[in-house]
PDB file of C-alpha atoms in Angstrom:
ATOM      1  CA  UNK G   1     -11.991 -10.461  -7.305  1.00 36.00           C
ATOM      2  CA  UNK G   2     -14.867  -9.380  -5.049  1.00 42.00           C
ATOM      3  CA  UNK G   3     -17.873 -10.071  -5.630  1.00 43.00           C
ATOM      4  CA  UNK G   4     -19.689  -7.573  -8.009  1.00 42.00           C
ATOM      5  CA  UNK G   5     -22.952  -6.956  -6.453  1.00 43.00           C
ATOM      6  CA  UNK G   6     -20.902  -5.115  -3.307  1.00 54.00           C
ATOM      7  CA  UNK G   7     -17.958  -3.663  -5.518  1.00 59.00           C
ATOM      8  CA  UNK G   8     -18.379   0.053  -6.294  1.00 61.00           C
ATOM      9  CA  UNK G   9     -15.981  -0.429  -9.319  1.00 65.00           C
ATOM     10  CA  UNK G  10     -18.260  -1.249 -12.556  1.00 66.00           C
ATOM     11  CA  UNK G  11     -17.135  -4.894 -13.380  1.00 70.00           C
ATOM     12  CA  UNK G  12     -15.859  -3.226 -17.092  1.00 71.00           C
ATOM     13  CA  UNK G  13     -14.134  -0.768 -15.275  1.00 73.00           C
ATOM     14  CA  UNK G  14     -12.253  -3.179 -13.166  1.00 72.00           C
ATOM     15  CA  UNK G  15     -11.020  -5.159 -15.870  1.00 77.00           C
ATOM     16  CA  UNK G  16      -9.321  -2.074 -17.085  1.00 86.00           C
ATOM     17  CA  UNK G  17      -6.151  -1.503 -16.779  1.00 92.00           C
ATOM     18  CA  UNK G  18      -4.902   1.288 -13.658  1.00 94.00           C
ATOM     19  CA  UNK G  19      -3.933   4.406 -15.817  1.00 94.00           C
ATOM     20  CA  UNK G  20      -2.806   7.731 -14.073  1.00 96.00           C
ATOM     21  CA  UNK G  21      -3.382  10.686 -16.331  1.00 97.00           C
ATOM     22  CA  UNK G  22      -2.480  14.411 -16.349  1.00 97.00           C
ATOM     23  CA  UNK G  23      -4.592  16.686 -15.120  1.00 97.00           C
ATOM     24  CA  UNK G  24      -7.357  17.573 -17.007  1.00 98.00           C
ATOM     25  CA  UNK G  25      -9.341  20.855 -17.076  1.00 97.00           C
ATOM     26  CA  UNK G  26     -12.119  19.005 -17.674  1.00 97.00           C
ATOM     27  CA  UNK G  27     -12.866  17.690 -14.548  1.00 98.00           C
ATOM     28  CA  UNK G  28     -14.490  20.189 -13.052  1.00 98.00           C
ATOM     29  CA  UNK G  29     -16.971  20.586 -15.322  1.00 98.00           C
ATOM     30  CA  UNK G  30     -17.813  16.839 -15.409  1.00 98.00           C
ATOM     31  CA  UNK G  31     -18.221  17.528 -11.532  1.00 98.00           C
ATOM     32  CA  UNK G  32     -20.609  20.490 -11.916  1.00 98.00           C
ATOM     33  CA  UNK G  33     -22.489  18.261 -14.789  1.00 98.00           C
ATOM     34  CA  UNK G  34     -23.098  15.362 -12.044  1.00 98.00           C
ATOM     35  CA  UNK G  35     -23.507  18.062  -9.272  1.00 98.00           C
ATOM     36  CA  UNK G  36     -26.692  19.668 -11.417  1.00 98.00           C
ATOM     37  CA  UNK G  37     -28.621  16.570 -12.026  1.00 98.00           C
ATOM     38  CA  UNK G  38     -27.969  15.048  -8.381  1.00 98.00           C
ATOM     39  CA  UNK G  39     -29.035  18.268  -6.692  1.00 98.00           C
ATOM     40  CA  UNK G  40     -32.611  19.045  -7.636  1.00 98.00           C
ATOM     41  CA  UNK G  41     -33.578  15.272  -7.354  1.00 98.00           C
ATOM     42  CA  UNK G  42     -32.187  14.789  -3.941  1.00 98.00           C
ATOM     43  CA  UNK G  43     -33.382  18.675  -3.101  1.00 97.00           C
ATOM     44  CA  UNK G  44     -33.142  19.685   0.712  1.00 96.00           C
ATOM     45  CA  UNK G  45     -31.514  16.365   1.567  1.00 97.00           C
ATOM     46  CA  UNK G  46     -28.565  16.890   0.107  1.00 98.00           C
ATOM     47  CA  UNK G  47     -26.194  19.132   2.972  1.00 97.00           C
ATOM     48  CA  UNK G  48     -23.854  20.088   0.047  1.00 98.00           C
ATOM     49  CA  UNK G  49     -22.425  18.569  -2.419  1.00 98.00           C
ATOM     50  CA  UNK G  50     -18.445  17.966  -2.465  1.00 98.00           C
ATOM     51  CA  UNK G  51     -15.858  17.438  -5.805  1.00 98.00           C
ATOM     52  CA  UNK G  52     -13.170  15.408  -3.897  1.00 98.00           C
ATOM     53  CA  UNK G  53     -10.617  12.968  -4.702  1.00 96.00           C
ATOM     54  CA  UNK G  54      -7.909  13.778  -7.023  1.00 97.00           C
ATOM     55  CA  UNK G  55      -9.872  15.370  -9.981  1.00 98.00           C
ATOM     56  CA  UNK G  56     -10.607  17.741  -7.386  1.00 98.00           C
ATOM     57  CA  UNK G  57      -6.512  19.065  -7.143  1.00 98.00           C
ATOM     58  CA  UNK G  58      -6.120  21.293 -10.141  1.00 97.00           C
ATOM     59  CA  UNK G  59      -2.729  20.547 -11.683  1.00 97.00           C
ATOM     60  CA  UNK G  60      -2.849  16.536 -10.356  1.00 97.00           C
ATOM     61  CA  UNK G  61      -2.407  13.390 -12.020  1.00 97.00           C
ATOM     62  CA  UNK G  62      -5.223  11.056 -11.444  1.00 96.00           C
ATOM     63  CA  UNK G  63      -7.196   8.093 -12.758  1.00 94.00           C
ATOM     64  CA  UNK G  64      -9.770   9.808 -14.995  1.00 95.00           C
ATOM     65  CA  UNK G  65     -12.630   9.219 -12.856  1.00 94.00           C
ATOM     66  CA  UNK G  66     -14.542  12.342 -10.295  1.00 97.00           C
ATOM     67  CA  UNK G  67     -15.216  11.134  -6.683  1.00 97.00           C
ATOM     68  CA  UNK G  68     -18.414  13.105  -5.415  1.00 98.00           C
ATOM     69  CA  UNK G  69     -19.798  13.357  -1.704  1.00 98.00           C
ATOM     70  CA  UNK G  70     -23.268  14.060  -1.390  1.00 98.00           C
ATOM     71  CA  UNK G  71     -23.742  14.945   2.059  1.00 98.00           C
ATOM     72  CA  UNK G  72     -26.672  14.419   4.312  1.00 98.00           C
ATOM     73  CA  UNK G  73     -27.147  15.953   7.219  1.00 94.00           C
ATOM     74  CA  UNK G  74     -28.678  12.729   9.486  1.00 93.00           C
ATOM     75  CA  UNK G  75     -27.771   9.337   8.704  1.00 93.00           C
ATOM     76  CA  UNK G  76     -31.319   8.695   8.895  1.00 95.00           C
ATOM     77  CA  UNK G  77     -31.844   9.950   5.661  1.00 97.00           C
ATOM     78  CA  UNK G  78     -29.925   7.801   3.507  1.00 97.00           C
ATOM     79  CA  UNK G  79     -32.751   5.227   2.856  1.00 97.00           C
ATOM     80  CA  UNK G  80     -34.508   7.936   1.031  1.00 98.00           C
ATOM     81  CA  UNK G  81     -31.580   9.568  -0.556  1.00 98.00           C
ATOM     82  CA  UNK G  82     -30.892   6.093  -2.061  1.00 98.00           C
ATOM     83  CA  UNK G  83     -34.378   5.832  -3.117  1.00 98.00           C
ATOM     84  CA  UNK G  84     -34.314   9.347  -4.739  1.00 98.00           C
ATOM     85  CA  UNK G  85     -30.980   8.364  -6.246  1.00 98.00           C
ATOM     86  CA  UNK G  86     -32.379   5.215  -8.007  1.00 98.00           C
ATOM     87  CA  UNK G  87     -34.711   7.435 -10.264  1.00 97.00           C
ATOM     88  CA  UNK G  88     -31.438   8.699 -11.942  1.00 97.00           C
ATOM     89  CA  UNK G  89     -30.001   4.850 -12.210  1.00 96.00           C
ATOM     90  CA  UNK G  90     -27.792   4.468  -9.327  1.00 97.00           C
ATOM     91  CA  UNK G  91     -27.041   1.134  -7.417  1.00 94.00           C
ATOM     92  CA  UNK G  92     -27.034   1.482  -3.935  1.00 96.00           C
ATOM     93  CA  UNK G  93     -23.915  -0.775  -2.622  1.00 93.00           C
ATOM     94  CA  UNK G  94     -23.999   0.268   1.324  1.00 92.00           C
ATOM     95  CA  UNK G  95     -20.686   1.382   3.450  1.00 90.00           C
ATOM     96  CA  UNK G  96     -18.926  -1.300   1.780  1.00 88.00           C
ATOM     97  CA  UNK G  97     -17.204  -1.047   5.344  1.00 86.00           C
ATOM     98  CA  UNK G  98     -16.397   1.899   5.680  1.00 88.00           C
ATOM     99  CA  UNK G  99     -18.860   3.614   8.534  1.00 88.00           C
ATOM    100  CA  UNK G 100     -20.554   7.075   7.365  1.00 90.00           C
ATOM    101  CA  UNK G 101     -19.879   6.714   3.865  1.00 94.00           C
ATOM    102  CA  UNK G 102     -21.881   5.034   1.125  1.00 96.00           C
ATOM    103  CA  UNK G 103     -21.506   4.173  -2.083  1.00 95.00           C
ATOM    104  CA  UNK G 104     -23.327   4.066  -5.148  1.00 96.00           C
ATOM    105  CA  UNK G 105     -22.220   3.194  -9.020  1.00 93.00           C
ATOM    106  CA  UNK G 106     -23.598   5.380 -11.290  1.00 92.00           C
ATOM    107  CA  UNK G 107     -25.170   4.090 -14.967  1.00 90.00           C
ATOM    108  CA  UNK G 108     -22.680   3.609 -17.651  1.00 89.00           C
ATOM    109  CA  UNK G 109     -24.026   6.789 -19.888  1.00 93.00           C
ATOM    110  CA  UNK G 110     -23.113   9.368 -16.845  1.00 94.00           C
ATOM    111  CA  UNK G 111     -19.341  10.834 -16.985  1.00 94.00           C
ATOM    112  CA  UNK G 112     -17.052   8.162 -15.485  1.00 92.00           C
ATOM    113  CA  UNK G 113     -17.509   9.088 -11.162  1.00 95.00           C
ATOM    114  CA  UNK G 114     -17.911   7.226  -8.038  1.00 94.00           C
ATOM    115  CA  UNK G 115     -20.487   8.889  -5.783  1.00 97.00           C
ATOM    116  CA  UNK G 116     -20.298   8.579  -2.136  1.00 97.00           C
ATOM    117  CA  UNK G 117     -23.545   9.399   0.183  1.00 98.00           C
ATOM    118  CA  UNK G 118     -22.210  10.833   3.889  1.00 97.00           C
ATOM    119  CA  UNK G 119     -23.510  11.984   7.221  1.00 95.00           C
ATOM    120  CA  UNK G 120     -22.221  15.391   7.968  1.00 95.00           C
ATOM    121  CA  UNK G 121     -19.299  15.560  10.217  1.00 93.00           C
ATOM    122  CA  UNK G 122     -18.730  11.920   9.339  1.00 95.00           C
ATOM    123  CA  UNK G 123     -15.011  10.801   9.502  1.00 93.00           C
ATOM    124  CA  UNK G 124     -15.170   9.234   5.883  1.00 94.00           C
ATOM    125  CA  UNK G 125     -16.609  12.694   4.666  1.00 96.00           C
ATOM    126  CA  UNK G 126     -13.804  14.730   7.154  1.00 95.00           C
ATOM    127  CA  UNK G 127     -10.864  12.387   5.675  1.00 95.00           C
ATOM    128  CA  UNK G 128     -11.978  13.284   1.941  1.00 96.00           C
ATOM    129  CA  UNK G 129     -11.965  17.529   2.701  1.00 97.00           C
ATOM    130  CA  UNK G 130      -9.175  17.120   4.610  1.00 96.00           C
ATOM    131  CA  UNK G 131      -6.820  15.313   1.958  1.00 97.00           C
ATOM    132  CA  UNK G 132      -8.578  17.165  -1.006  1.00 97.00           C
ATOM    133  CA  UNK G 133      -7.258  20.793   1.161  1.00 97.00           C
ATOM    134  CA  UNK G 134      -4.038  19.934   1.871  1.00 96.00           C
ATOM    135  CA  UNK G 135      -3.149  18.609  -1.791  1.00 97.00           C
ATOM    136  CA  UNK G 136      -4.846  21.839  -3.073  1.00 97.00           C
ATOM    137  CA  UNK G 137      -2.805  23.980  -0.031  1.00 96.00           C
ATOM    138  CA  UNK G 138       0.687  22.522  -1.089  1.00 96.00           C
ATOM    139  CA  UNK G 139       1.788  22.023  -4.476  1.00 96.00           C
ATOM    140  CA  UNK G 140       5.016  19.954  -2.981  1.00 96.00           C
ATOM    141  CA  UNK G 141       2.625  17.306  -1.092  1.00 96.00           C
ATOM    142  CA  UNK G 142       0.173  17.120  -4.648  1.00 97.00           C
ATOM    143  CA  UNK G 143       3.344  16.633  -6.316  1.00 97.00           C
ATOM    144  CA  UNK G 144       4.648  13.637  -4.321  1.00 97.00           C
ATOM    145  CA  UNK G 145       0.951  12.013  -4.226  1.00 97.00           C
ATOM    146  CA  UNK G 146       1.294  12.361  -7.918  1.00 97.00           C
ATOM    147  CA  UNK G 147       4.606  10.804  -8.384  1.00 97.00           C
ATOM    148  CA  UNK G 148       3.401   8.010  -6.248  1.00 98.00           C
ATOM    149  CA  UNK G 149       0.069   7.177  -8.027  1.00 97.00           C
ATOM    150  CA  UNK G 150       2.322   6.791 -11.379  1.00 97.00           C
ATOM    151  CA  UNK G 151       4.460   4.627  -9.836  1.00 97.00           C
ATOM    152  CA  UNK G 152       1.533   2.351  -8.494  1.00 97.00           C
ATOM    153  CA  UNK G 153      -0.090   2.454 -11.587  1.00 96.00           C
ATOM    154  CA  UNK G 154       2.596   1.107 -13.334  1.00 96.00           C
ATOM    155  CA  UNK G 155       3.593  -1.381 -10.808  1.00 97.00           C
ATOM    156  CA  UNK G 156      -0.215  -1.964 -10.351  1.00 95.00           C
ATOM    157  CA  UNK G 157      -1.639  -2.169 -13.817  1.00 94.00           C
ATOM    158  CA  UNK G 158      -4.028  -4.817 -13.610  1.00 92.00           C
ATOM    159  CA  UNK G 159      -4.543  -4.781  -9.672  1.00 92.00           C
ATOM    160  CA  UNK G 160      -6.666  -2.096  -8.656  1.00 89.00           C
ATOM    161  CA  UNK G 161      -6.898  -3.316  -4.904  1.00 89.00           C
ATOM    162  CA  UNK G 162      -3.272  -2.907  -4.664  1.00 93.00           C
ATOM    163  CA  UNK G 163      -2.547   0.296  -6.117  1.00 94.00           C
ATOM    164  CA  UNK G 164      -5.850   1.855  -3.733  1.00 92.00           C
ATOM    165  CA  UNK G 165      -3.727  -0.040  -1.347  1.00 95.00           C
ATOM    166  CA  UNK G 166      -0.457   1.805  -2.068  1.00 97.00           C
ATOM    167  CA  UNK G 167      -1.624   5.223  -1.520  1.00 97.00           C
ATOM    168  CA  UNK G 168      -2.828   4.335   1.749  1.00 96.00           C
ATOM    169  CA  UNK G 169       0.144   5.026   4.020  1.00 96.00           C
ATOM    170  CA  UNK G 170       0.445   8.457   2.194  1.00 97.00           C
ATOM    171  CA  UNK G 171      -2.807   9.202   2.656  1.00 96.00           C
ATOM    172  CA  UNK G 172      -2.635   8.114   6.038  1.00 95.00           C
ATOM    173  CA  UNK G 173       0.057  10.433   6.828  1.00 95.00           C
ATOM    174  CA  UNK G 174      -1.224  13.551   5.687  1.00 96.00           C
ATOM    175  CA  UNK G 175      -4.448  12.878   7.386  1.00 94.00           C
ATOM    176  CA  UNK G 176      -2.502  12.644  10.680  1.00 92.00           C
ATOM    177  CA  UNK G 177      -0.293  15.640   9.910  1.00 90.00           C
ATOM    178  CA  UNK G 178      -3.274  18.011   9.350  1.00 83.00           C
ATOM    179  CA  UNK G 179      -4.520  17.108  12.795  1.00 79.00           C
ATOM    180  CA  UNK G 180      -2.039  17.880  14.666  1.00 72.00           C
ATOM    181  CA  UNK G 181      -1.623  21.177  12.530  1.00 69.00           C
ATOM    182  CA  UNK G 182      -5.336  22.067  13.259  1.00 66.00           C
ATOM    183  CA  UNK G 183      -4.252  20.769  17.170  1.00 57.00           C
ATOM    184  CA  UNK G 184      -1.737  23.241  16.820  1.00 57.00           C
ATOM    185  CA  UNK G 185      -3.132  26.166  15.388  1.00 61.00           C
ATOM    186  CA  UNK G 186      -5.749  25.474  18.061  1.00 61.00           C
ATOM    187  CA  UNK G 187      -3.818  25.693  21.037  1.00 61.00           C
ATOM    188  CA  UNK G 188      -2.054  29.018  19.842  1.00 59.00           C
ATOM    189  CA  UNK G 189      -5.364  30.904  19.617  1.00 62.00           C
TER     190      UNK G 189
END
């Protein structure tokens, strides 16, 4: 297991079990509930503020859990988003290694989320839109990435490492097939 102080999964929440549930309604409205109070603390810092991950797909499957970007417009700023962000109860855990992106873990009362902090135009931030679009574009591609989480979640149950691992060549795949759409779509202009 990693070690806590640098995971953005809640030590409870890691000892749960990987569960992939149907689509709920919901979500959204958890989204605009965490969108509302992060807003007016973090006030003109905050570039926008994105619903992405799977919650963010109406219709998909996904562990019951929102992924939020806040995003900044300069890097520079995320020393004093993070300190803005500790006066609602957030942990500050850094890129966790992943450049442009950081992440935070929310207190336990919130609705169950993972916020992420990232520079505009970031690639983290770009890879999140990106995948979010094209599973909300085609129903066929949401419906594969749905069929898959299942299946990792119940190969996966108690390893959430490996099933995040799983996804990743999907992922990694439609990521690379919207850029050479956008590539495409370019060069016929």
């Amino acid at each position: 297991m990693k070690d806590p102080r640098i995971d953005p999964i809640s030590p409870e929440e890691r000892a749960e079990p990987v569960v992939v549930v149907p689509y709920d309604p919901a979500w959204p409205g958890a989204f605009e509930l965490l969108r509302d109070l992060i807003a007016p603390i973090l006030g003109e810092l905050a570039a926008g503020i994105e619903h992405v991950g799977s919650t963010a797909v109406p219709g998909l499957a996904a562990k019951p859990i929102v992924d939020i970007d806040v995003v900044i417009r300069h890097a520079d700023d995320l020393g004093e988003v993070a300190r803005r962000l500790a006066q609602l109860g957030y942990t500050h855990l850094g890129d966790l290694g992943i450049v442009g992106r950081d992440a935070f873990r929310a207190t336990p009362d919130l609705p169950r989320h993972h916020l992420y902090v990232c520079a505009a135009g970031s690639a983290a931030l770009q890879a999140h839109l990106t995948l979010r679009d094209a599973l909300r574009d085609d129903p066929e591609l949401a419906a594969a990435y749905a069929a898959l989480k299942r299946q990792l979640a119940e190969r996966f149950r108690d390893d959430r490492d490996s099933y995040a691992e799983g996804k990743t060549a999907f992922i990694t795949s439609v990521l690379l097939d919207e850029r050479s759409d956008r590539r495409r779509a370019q060069r016929h202009k």
